[in-house]
Amino acid sequence: MPRKYPNIILTGTPGVGKTTTAQQLVELSKASSTPSELQIPLKHLSINKIAKEQNFYDSYDEELETNVVDEDKLLDHVEELILDGEGEGGYVIDWHVCDIFPERWIDLVVVLRCEDTQVFYERLTSDKKTETGETRGYEGKKLQENIDAEIFGVVADEAKEGWPNEGQVVELQSVQAEQIEDNADRIWAWCQQWVQDHPD
Ligand code: DAT
């Protein structure tokens, strides 16, 4: 059965603003809509949160100080969630890995970028807590790897390789605070258009 609402991957190096943007997008979908706006119930799927809650960890990478996720378990779980509600769609999948999800599940891949290295450095070393309650405070190899990944656009390359259909991958800058709202507005407008283009 075709989906009623689009499924979106919101990806990018940790710290680019995926969680903040996803939350803003869900807020937009809940706000009382104008008569011309379609109701699209968007659901935020934070993969970090799911992996932690469900303990989908395979091992711990000492060097990168990070848990390694069991991707098979994760995919089975996400598939169950996505197919729930007869697969009506409307999921915003938020993770720094984008190329493990089957193409048929996904309508749009948004890669957030923070191409200002100083700003990005400050975010990664900040002692603010992440959504899963950890202090980011990256240092050493973990910090360097993530800074390099963002400079070289590693996630954007993976997205473009994973989704050869160019129109399905969009890169958006997330450096300044106003861009959080701008990006959410753009994705929301895209969702509206998608639903109009895919009548039941
Ligand atoms: P991610 O989910 O990609 O790891 P996040 O949403 O947790 O990133 O954001 C990391 C931190 O950076 C958080 O304190 C919010 C802040 N932030 C994200 N995008 C921003 C932007 N465009 N302008 C200013 N701050 C931003």
PDB file of C-alpha atoms and ligand atoms in Angstrom:
ATOM      1  CA  MET A   1       0.000   0.000   0.000  1.00  0.00           C
ATOM      2  CA  PRO A   2       1.455   3.419  -0.847  1.00  0.00           C
ATOM      3  CA  ARG A   3       2.266   5.732   2.052  1.00  0.00           C
ATOM      4  CA  LYS A   4      -0.001   8.628   2.895  1.00  0.00           C
ATOM      5  CA  TYR A   5       2.817  10.770   4.241  1.00  0.00           C
ATOM      6  CA  PRO A   6       6.486  10.972   3.257  1.00  0.00           C
ATOM      7  CA  ASN A   7       9.295   9.349   5.224  1.00  0.00           C
ATOM      8  CA  ILE A   8      12.372  11.509   5.622  1.00  0.00           C
ATOM      9  CA  ILE A   9      15.910  10.821   6.763  1.00  0.00           C
ATOM     10  CA  LEU A  10      17.457  13.752   8.597  1.00  0.00           C
ATOM     11  CA  THR A  11      21.153  13.037   8.696  1.00  0.00           C
ATOM     12  CA  GLY A  12      24.562  14.669   9.158  1.00  0.00           C
ATOM     13  CA  THR A  13      27.597  14.497  11.432  1.00  0.00           C
ATOM     14  CA  PRO A  14      26.733  14.486  15.161  1.00  0.00           C
ATOM     15  CA  GLY A  15      26.223  18.103  16.273  1.00  0.00           C
ATOM     16  CA  VAL A  16      24.885  19.531  12.991  1.00  0.00           C
ATOM     17  CA  GLY A  17      21.411  20.010  14.457  1.00  0.00           C
ATOM     18  CA  LYS A  18      19.392  16.927  13.480  1.00  0.00           C
ATOM     19  CA  THR A  19      17.546  16.581  16.771  1.00  0.00           C
ATOM     20  CA  THR A  20      16.803  20.282  17.105  1.00  0.00           C
ATOM     21  CA  THR A  21      15.544  20.465  13.515  1.00  0.00           C
ATOM     22  CA  ALA A  22      13.446  17.289  13.845  1.00  0.00           C
ATOM     23  CA  GLN A  23      11.805  18.669  16.985  1.00  0.00           C
ATOM     24  CA  GLN A  24      11.045  21.941  15.224  1.00  0.00           C
ATOM     25  CA  LEU A  25       9.571  20.059  12.290  1.00  0.00           C
ATOM     26  CA  VAL A  26       7.300  17.996  14.539  1.00  0.00           C
ATOM     27  CA  GLU A  27       6.187  21.231  16.255  1.00  0.00           C
ATOM     28  CA  LEU A  28       5.247  22.653  12.860  1.00  0.00           C
ATOM     29  CA  SER A  29       3.223  19.557  12.065  1.00  0.00           C
ATOM     30  CA  LYS A  30       1.333  19.937  15.357  1.00  0.00           C
ATOM     31  CA  ALA A  31       0.666  23.657  15.055  1.00  0.00           C
ATOM     32  CA  SER A  32      -2.880  24.523  14.061  1.00  0.00           C
ATOM     33  CA  SER A  33      -2.708  24.676  10.321  1.00  0.00           C
ATOM     34  CA  THR A  34      -4.121  27.351   8.065  1.00  0.00           C
ATOM     35  CA  PRO A  35      -7.023  26.159   5.872  1.00  0.00           C
ATOM     36  CA  SER A  36      -4.695  25.756   2.900  1.00  0.00           C
ATOM     37  CA  GLU A  37      -2.270  23.595   4.862  1.00  0.00           C
ATOM     38  CA  LEU A  38      -2.622  19.817   4.930  1.00  0.00           C
ATOM     39  CA  GLN A  39      -2.490  17.889   8.202  1.00  0.00           C
ATOM     40  CA  ILE A  40       0.623  15.715   8.186  1.00  0.00           C
ATOM     41  CA  PRO A  41       1.358  13.936  11.457  1.00  0.00           C
ATOM     42  CA  LEU A  42       5.160  13.770  11.565  1.00  0.00           C
ATOM     43  CA  LYS A  43       6.861  11.445  14.040  1.00  0.00           C
ATOM     44  CA  HIS A  44      10.461  11.917  15.162  1.00  0.00           C
ATOM     45  CA  LEU A  45      12.456   8.670  15.194  1.00  0.00           C
ATOM     46  CA  SER A  46      15.634   9.454  17.065  1.00  0.00           C
ATOM     47  CA  ILE A  47      17.823   6.448  16.339  1.00  0.00           C
ATOM     48  CA  ASN A  48      20.254   7.343  19.152  1.00  0.00           C
ATOM     49  CA  LYS A  49      17.373   7.283  21.586  1.00  0.00           C
ATOM     50  CA  ILE A  50      15.948   4.018  20.234  1.00  0.00           C
ATOM     51  CA  ALA A  51      19.354   2.314  20.245  1.00  0.00           C
ATOM     52  CA  LYS A  52      19.891   3.354  23.847  1.00  0.00           C
ATOM     53  CA  GLU A  53      16.406   2.462  25.090  1.00  0.00           C
ATOM     54  CA  GLN A  54      16.361  -0.905  23.327  1.00  0.00           C
ATOM     55  CA  ASN A  55      20.028  -1.588  24.044  1.00  0.00           C
ATOM     56  CA  PHE A  56      20.856  -2.280  20.414  1.00  0.00           C
ATOM     57  CA  TYR A  57      24.543  -1.946  21.148  1.00  0.00           C
ATOM     58  CA  ASP A  58      26.897  -4.498  19.723  1.00  0.00           C
ATOM     59  CA  SER A  59      30.144  -3.365  21.305  1.00  0.00           C
ATOM     60  CA  TYR A  60      31.978  -0.284  22.527  1.00  0.00           C
ATOM     61  CA  ASP A  61      34.615   1.435  20.397  1.00  0.00           C
ATOM     62  CA  GLU A  62      37.235   2.526  22.951  1.00  0.00           C
ATOM     63  CA  GLU A  63      39.136   4.686  20.517  1.00  0.00           C
ATOM     64  CA  LEU A  64      36.114   6.665  19.351  1.00  0.00           C
ATOM     65  CA  GLU A  65      34.441   6.438  22.768  1.00  0.00           C
ATOM     66  CA  THR A  66      31.170   5.395  21.254  1.00  0.00           C
ATOM     67  CA  ASN A  67      28.737   2.509  21.288  1.00  0.00           C
ATOM     68  CA  VAL A  68      28.588   0.464  18.099  1.00  0.00           C
ATOM     69  CA  VAL A  69      24.992  -0.225  17.090  1.00  0.00           C
ATOM     70  CA  ASP A  70      23.791  -3.644  15.939  1.00  0.00           C
ATOM     71  CA  GLU A  71      22.354  -2.506  12.615  1.00  0.00           C
ATOM     72  CA  ASP A  72      20.319  -5.673  11.958  1.00  0.00           C
ATOM     73  CA  LYS A  73      18.443  -5.376  15.240  1.00  0.00           C
ATOM     74  CA  LEU A  74      17.969  -1.675  14.664  1.00  0.00           C
ATOM     75  CA  LEU A  75      16.611  -2.130  11.140  1.00  0.00           C
ATOM     76  CA  ASP A  76      14.147  -4.841  12.248  1.00  0.00           C
ATOM     77  CA  HIS A  77      12.869  -2.548  14.975  1.00  0.00           C
ATOM     78  CA  VAL A  78      12.585   0.512  12.729  1.00  0.00           C
ATOM     79  CA  GLU A  79      10.818  -1.546  10.083  1.00  0.00           C
ATOM     80  CA  GLU A  80       8.239  -2.646  12.629  1.00  0.00           C
ATOM     81  CA  LEU A  81       7.657   0.964  13.664  1.00  0.00           C
ATOM     82  CA  ILE A  82       7.459   2.205  10.104  1.00  0.00           C
ATOM     83  CA  LEU A  83       5.040  -0.516   9.033  1.00  0.00           C
ATOM     84  CA  ASP A  84       2.838   0.079  12.057  1.00  0.00           C
ATOM     85  CA  GLY A  85      -0.350   2.045  11.316  1.00  0.00           C
ATOM     86  CA  GLU A  86      -0.462   0.260   7.939  1.00  0.00           C
ATOM     87  CA  GLY A  87       2.681   2.039   6.915  1.00  0.00           C
ATOM     88  CA  GLU A  88       1.061   5.460   6.627  1.00  0.00           C
ATOM     89  CA  GLY A  89       4.504   7.116   6.794  1.00  0.00           C
ATOM     90  CA  GLY A  90       5.374  10.532   8.187  1.00  0.00           C
ATOM     91  CA  TYR A  91       8.558   9.374   9.950  1.00  0.00           C
ATOM     92  CA  VAL A  92      11.533  11.657  10.415  1.00  0.00           C
ATOM     93  CA  ILE A  93      14.470   9.315  10.934  1.00  0.00           C
ATOM     94  CA  ASP A  94      17.244  11.173  12.739  1.00  0.00           C
ATOM     95  CA  TRP A  95      20.687   9.530  12.638  1.00  0.00           C
ATOM     96  CA  HIS A  96      24.221  10.235  11.500  1.00  0.00           C
ATOM     97  CA  VAL A  97      24.160   7.074   9.367  1.00  0.00           C
ATOM     98  CA  CYS A  98      21.833   7.223   6.374  1.00  0.00           C
ATOM     99  CA  ASP A  99      22.824   4.483   3.968  1.00  0.00           C
ATOM    100  CA  ILE A 100      21.556   1.448   5.865  1.00  0.00           C
ATOM    101  CA  PHE A 101      17.872   2.216   5.344  1.00  0.00           C
ATOM    102  CA  PRO A 102      16.240   0.563   2.314  1.00  0.00           C
ATOM    103  CA  GLU A 103      15.542   3.026  -0.467  1.00  0.00           C
ATOM    104  CA  ARG A 104      11.902   1.935  -0.670  1.00  0.00           C
ATOM    105  CA  TRP A 105      11.218   3.260   2.846  1.00  0.00           C
ATOM    106  CA  ILE A 106      12.441   6.769   2.116  1.00  0.00           C
ATOM    107  CA  ASP A 107      11.143   9.733   0.106  1.00  0.00           C
ATOM    108  CA  LEU A 108      13.677  12.434   1.014  1.00  0.00           C
ATOM    109  CA  VAL A 109      17.146  12.563   2.558  1.00  0.00           C
ATOM    110  CA  VAL A 110      18.119  15.846   4.192  1.00  0.00           C
ATOM    111  CA  VAL A 111      21.793  16.250   5.063  1.00  0.00           C
ATOM    112  CA  LEU A 112      22.376  19.053   7.547  1.00  0.00           C
ATOM    113  CA  ARG A 113      25.771  20.740   7.301  1.00  0.00           C
ATOM    114  CA  CYS A 114      27.756  23.033   9.564  1.00  0.00           C
ATOM    115  CA  GLU A 115      30.499  24.277   7.285  1.00  0.00           C
ATOM    116  CA  ASP A 116      31.795  26.806   9.826  1.00  0.00           C
ATOM    117  CA  THR A 117      34.445  24.726  11.588  1.00  0.00           C
ATOM    118  CA  GLN A 118      34.802  27.064  14.563  1.00  0.00           C
ATOM    119  CA  VAL A 119      31.081  26.984  15.278  1.00  0.00           C
ATOM    120  CA  PHE A 120      31.054  23.227  14.857  1.00  0.00           C
ATOM    121  CA  TYR A 121      34.047  22.780  17.166  1.00  0.00           C
ATOM    122  CA  GLU A 122      32.268  24.773  19.864  1.00  0.00           C
ATOM    123  CA  ARG A 123      29.161  22.610  19.549  1.00  0.00           C
ATOM    124  CA  LEU A 124      31.072  19.347  19.799  1.00  0.00           C
ATOM    125  CA  THR A 125      33.126  20.429  22.789  1.00  0.00           C
ATOM    126  CA  SER A 126      30.173  22.020  24.581  1.00  0.00           C
ATOM    127  CA  ASP A 127      29.089  20.522  27.901  1.00  0.00           C
ATOM    128  CA  LYS A 128      25.408  20.814  26.970  1.00  0.00           C
ATOM    129  CA  LYS A 129      23.528  17.546  27.255  1.00  0.00           C
ATOM    130  CA  THR A 130      22.355  15.642  24.166  1.00  0.00           C
ATOM    131  CA  GLU A 131      18.833  14.282  23.785  1.00  0.00           C
ATOM    132  CA  THR A 132      19.899  10.972  25.324  1.00  0.00           C
ATOM    133  CA  GLY A 133      21.262  12.768  28.386  1.00  0.00           C
ATOM    134  CA  GLU A 134      24.979  12.513  27.661  1.00  0.00           C
ATOM    135  CA  THR A 135      27.267  15.514  27.810  1.00  0.00           C
ATOM    136  CA  ARG A 136      28.699  15.953  24.337  1.00  0.00           C
ATOM    137  CA  GLY A 137      32.094  17.329  25.393  1.00  0.00           C
ATOM    138  CA  TYR A 138      33.963  15.504  22.613  1.00  0.00           C
ATOM    139  CA  GLU A 139      37.728  15.445  22.780  1.00  0.00           C
ATOM    140  CA  GLY A 140      40.753  13.676  21.303  1.00  0.00           C
ATOM    141  CA  LYS A 141      40.211  11.312  18.397  1.00  0.00           C
ATOM    142  CA  LYS A 142      36.432  11.445  18.601  1.00  0.00           C
ATOM    143  CA  LEU A 143      36.463  15.224  18.248  1.00  0.00           C
ATOM    144  CA  GLN A 144      38.968  15.177  15.378  1.00  0.00           C
ATOM    145  CA  GLU A 145      37.129  12.436  13.456  1.00  0.00           C
ATOM    146  CA  ASN A 146      33.830  14.284  13.643  1.00  0.00           C
ATOM    147  CA  ILE A 147      35.362  17.633  12.665  1.00  0.00           C
ATOM    148  CA  ASP A 148      37.112  15.973   9.702  1.00  0.00           C
ATOM    149  CA  ALA A 149      33.936  14.137   8.703  1.00  0.00           C
ATOM    150  CA  GLU A 150      32.083  17.441   8.558  1.00  0.00           C
ATOM    151  CA  ILE A 151      34.852  19.269   6.685  1.00  0.00           C
ATOM    152  CA  PHE A 152      35.014  16.504   4.058  1.00  0.00           C
ATOM    153  CA  GLY A 153      31.235  16.099   3.830  1.00  0.00           C
ATOM    154  CA  VAL A 154      31.395  12.368   4.532  1.00  0.00           C
ATOM    155  CA  VAL A 155      27.701  11.951   5.354  1.00  0.00           C
ATOM    156  CA  ALA A 156      26.649  14.025   2.334  1.00  0.00           C
ATOM    157  CA  ASP A 157      28.770  11.765   0.081  1.00  0.00           C
ATOM    158  CA  GLU A 158      27.252   8.653   1.627  1.00  0.00           C
ATOM    159  CA  ALA A 159      23.773  10.039   1.053  1.00  0.00           C
ATOM    160  CA  LYS A 160      24.501  10.859  -2.588  1.00  0.00           C
ATOM    161  CA  GLU A 161      25.971   7.393  -3.165  1.00  0.00           C
ATOM    162  CA  GLY A 162      23.103   5.667  -1.363  1.00  0.00           C
ATOM    163  CA  TRP A 163      20.422   7.633  -3.221  1.00  0.00           C
ATOM    164  CA  PRO A 164      21.585   8.032  -6.806  1.00  0.00           C
ATOM    165  CA  ASN A 165      18.358   9.888  -7.590  1.00  0.00           C
ATOM    166  CA  GLU A 166      19.744  13.409  -7.129  1.00  0.00           C
ATOM    167  CA  GLY A 167      16.375  14.952  -6.369  1.00  0.00           C
ATOM    168  CA  GLN A 168      16.023  12.814  -3.252  1.00  0.00           C
ATOM    169  CA  VAL A 169      19.035  14.288  -1.430  1.00  0.00           C
ATOM    170  CA  VAL A 170      19.088  17.859  -0.155  1.00  0.00           C
ATOM    171  CA  GLU A 171      21.927  19.554   1.728  1.00  0.00           C
ATOM    172  CA  LEU A 172      21.001  22.389   4.095  1.00  0.00           C
ATOM    173  CA  GLN A 173      23.315  24.595   6.127  1.00  0.00           C
ATOM    174  CA  SER A 174      22.747  24.601   9.886  1.00  0.00           C
ATOM    175  CA  VAL A 175      25.262  27.110  11.210  1.00  0.00           C
ATOM    176  CA  GLN A 176      23.152  29.992  12.511  1.00  0.00           C
ATOM    177  CA  ALA A 177      20.195  29.738  14.872  1.00  0.00           C
ATOM    178  CA  GLU A 178      17.734  31.156  12.296  1.00  0.00           C
ATOM    179  CA  GLN A 179      18.589  28.295   9.971  1.00  0.00           C
ATOM    180  CA  ILE A 180      16.935  25.799  12.320  1.00  0.00           C
ATOM    181  CA  GLU A 181      13.561  27.375  11.651  1.00  0.00           C
ATOM    182  CA  ASP A 182      14.293  28.052   7.976  1.00  0.00           C
ATOM    183  CA  ASN A 183      15.308  24.448   7.404  1.00  0.00           C
ATOM    184  CA  ALA A 184      12.278  23.072   9.246  1.00  0.00           C
ATOM    185  CA  ASP A 185      10.022  25.411   7.211  1.00  0.00           C
ATOM    186  CA  ARG A 186      11.579  24.191   3.972  1.00  0.00           C
ATOM    187  CA  ILE A 187      11.201  20.526   4.858  1.00  0.00           C
ATOM    188  CA  TRP A 188       7.624  21.156   5.980  1.00  0.00           C
ATOM    189  CA  ALA A 189       6.820  22.895   2.663  1.00  0.00           C
ATOM    190  CA  TRP A 190       8.363  19.923   0.847  1.00  0.00           C
ATOM    191  CA  CYS A 191       6.116  17.530   2.882  1.00  0.00           C
ATOM    192  CA  GLN A 192       3.057  19.573   1.939  1.00  0.00           C
ATOM    193  CA  GLN A 193       3.987  19.345  -1.732  1.00  0.00           C
ATOM    194  CA  TRP A 194       4.685  15.612  -1.489  1.00  0.00           C
ATOM    195  CA  VAL A 195       1.226  14.922  -0.061  1.00  0.00           C
ATOM    196  CA  GLN A 196      -0.408  17.042  -2.766  1.00  0.00           C
ATOM    197  CA  ASP A 197       1.523  15.129  -5.413  1.00  0.00           C
ATOM    198  CA  HIS A 198       0.543  11.750  -3.952  1.00  0.00           C
ATOM    199  CA  PRO A 199      -3.254  11.749  -3.567  1.00  0.00           C
ATOM    200  CA  ASP A 200      -4.832   8.513  -2.201  1.00  0.00           C
TER     201      ASP A 200
HETATM  202  P1  DAT B   1      22.541  16.441  16.344  1.00  0.00           P
HETATM  203  O1  DAT B   1      21.180  15.881  16.661  1.00  0.00           O
HETATM  204  O2  DAT B   1      22.802  16.546  14.880  1.00  0.00           O
HETATM  205  O3  DAT B   1      23.638  15.746  17.062  1.00  0.00           O
HETATM  206  P2  DAT B   1      21.669  18.695  17.937  1.00  0.00           P
HETATM  207  O4  DAT B   1      20.329  19.017  17.376  1.00  0.00           O
HETATM  208  O5  DAT B   1      21.711  17.920  19.214  1.00  0.00           O
HETATM  209  O6  DAT B   1      22.565  17.968  16.843  1.00  0.00           O
HETATM  210  O7  DAT B   1      22.444  20.076  18.069  1.00  0.00           O
HETATM  211  C1  DAT B   1      23.702  20.156  18.714  1.00  0.00           C
HETATM  212  C2  DAT B   1      23.797  21.460  19.465  1.00  0.00           C
HETATM  213  O8  DAT B   1      23.944  22.522  18.555  1.00  0.00           O
HETATM  214  C3  DAT B   1      22.565  21.793  20.295  1.00  0.00           C
HETATM  215  O9  DAT B   1      23.011  22.456  21.471  1.00  0.00           O
HETATM  216  C4  DAT B   1      21.784  22.762  19.443  1.00  0.00           C
HETATM  217  C5  DAT B   1      22.867  23.451  18.651  1.00  0.00           C
HETATM  218  N1  DAT B   1      22.486  23.770  17.270  1.00  0.00           N
HETATM  219  C6  DAT B   1      22.135  22.895  16.311  1.00  0.00           C
HETATM  220  N2  DAT B   1      21.892  23.519  15.154  1.00  0.00           N
HETATM  221  C7  DAT B   1      22.108  24.827  15.371  1.00  0.00           C
HETATM  222  C8  DAT B   1      22.034  25.999  14.561  1.00  0.00           C
HETATM  223  N3  DAT B   1      21.672  25.979  13.262  1.00  0.00           N
HETATM  224  N4  DAT B   1      22.315  27.183  15.153  1.00  0.00           N
HETATM  225  C9  DAT B   1      22.663  27.257  16.439  1.00  0.00           C
HETATM  226  N5  DAT B   1      22.775  26.178  17.260  1.00  0.00           N
HETATM  227  C10 DAT B   1      22.493  24.993  16.735  1.00  0.00           C
END
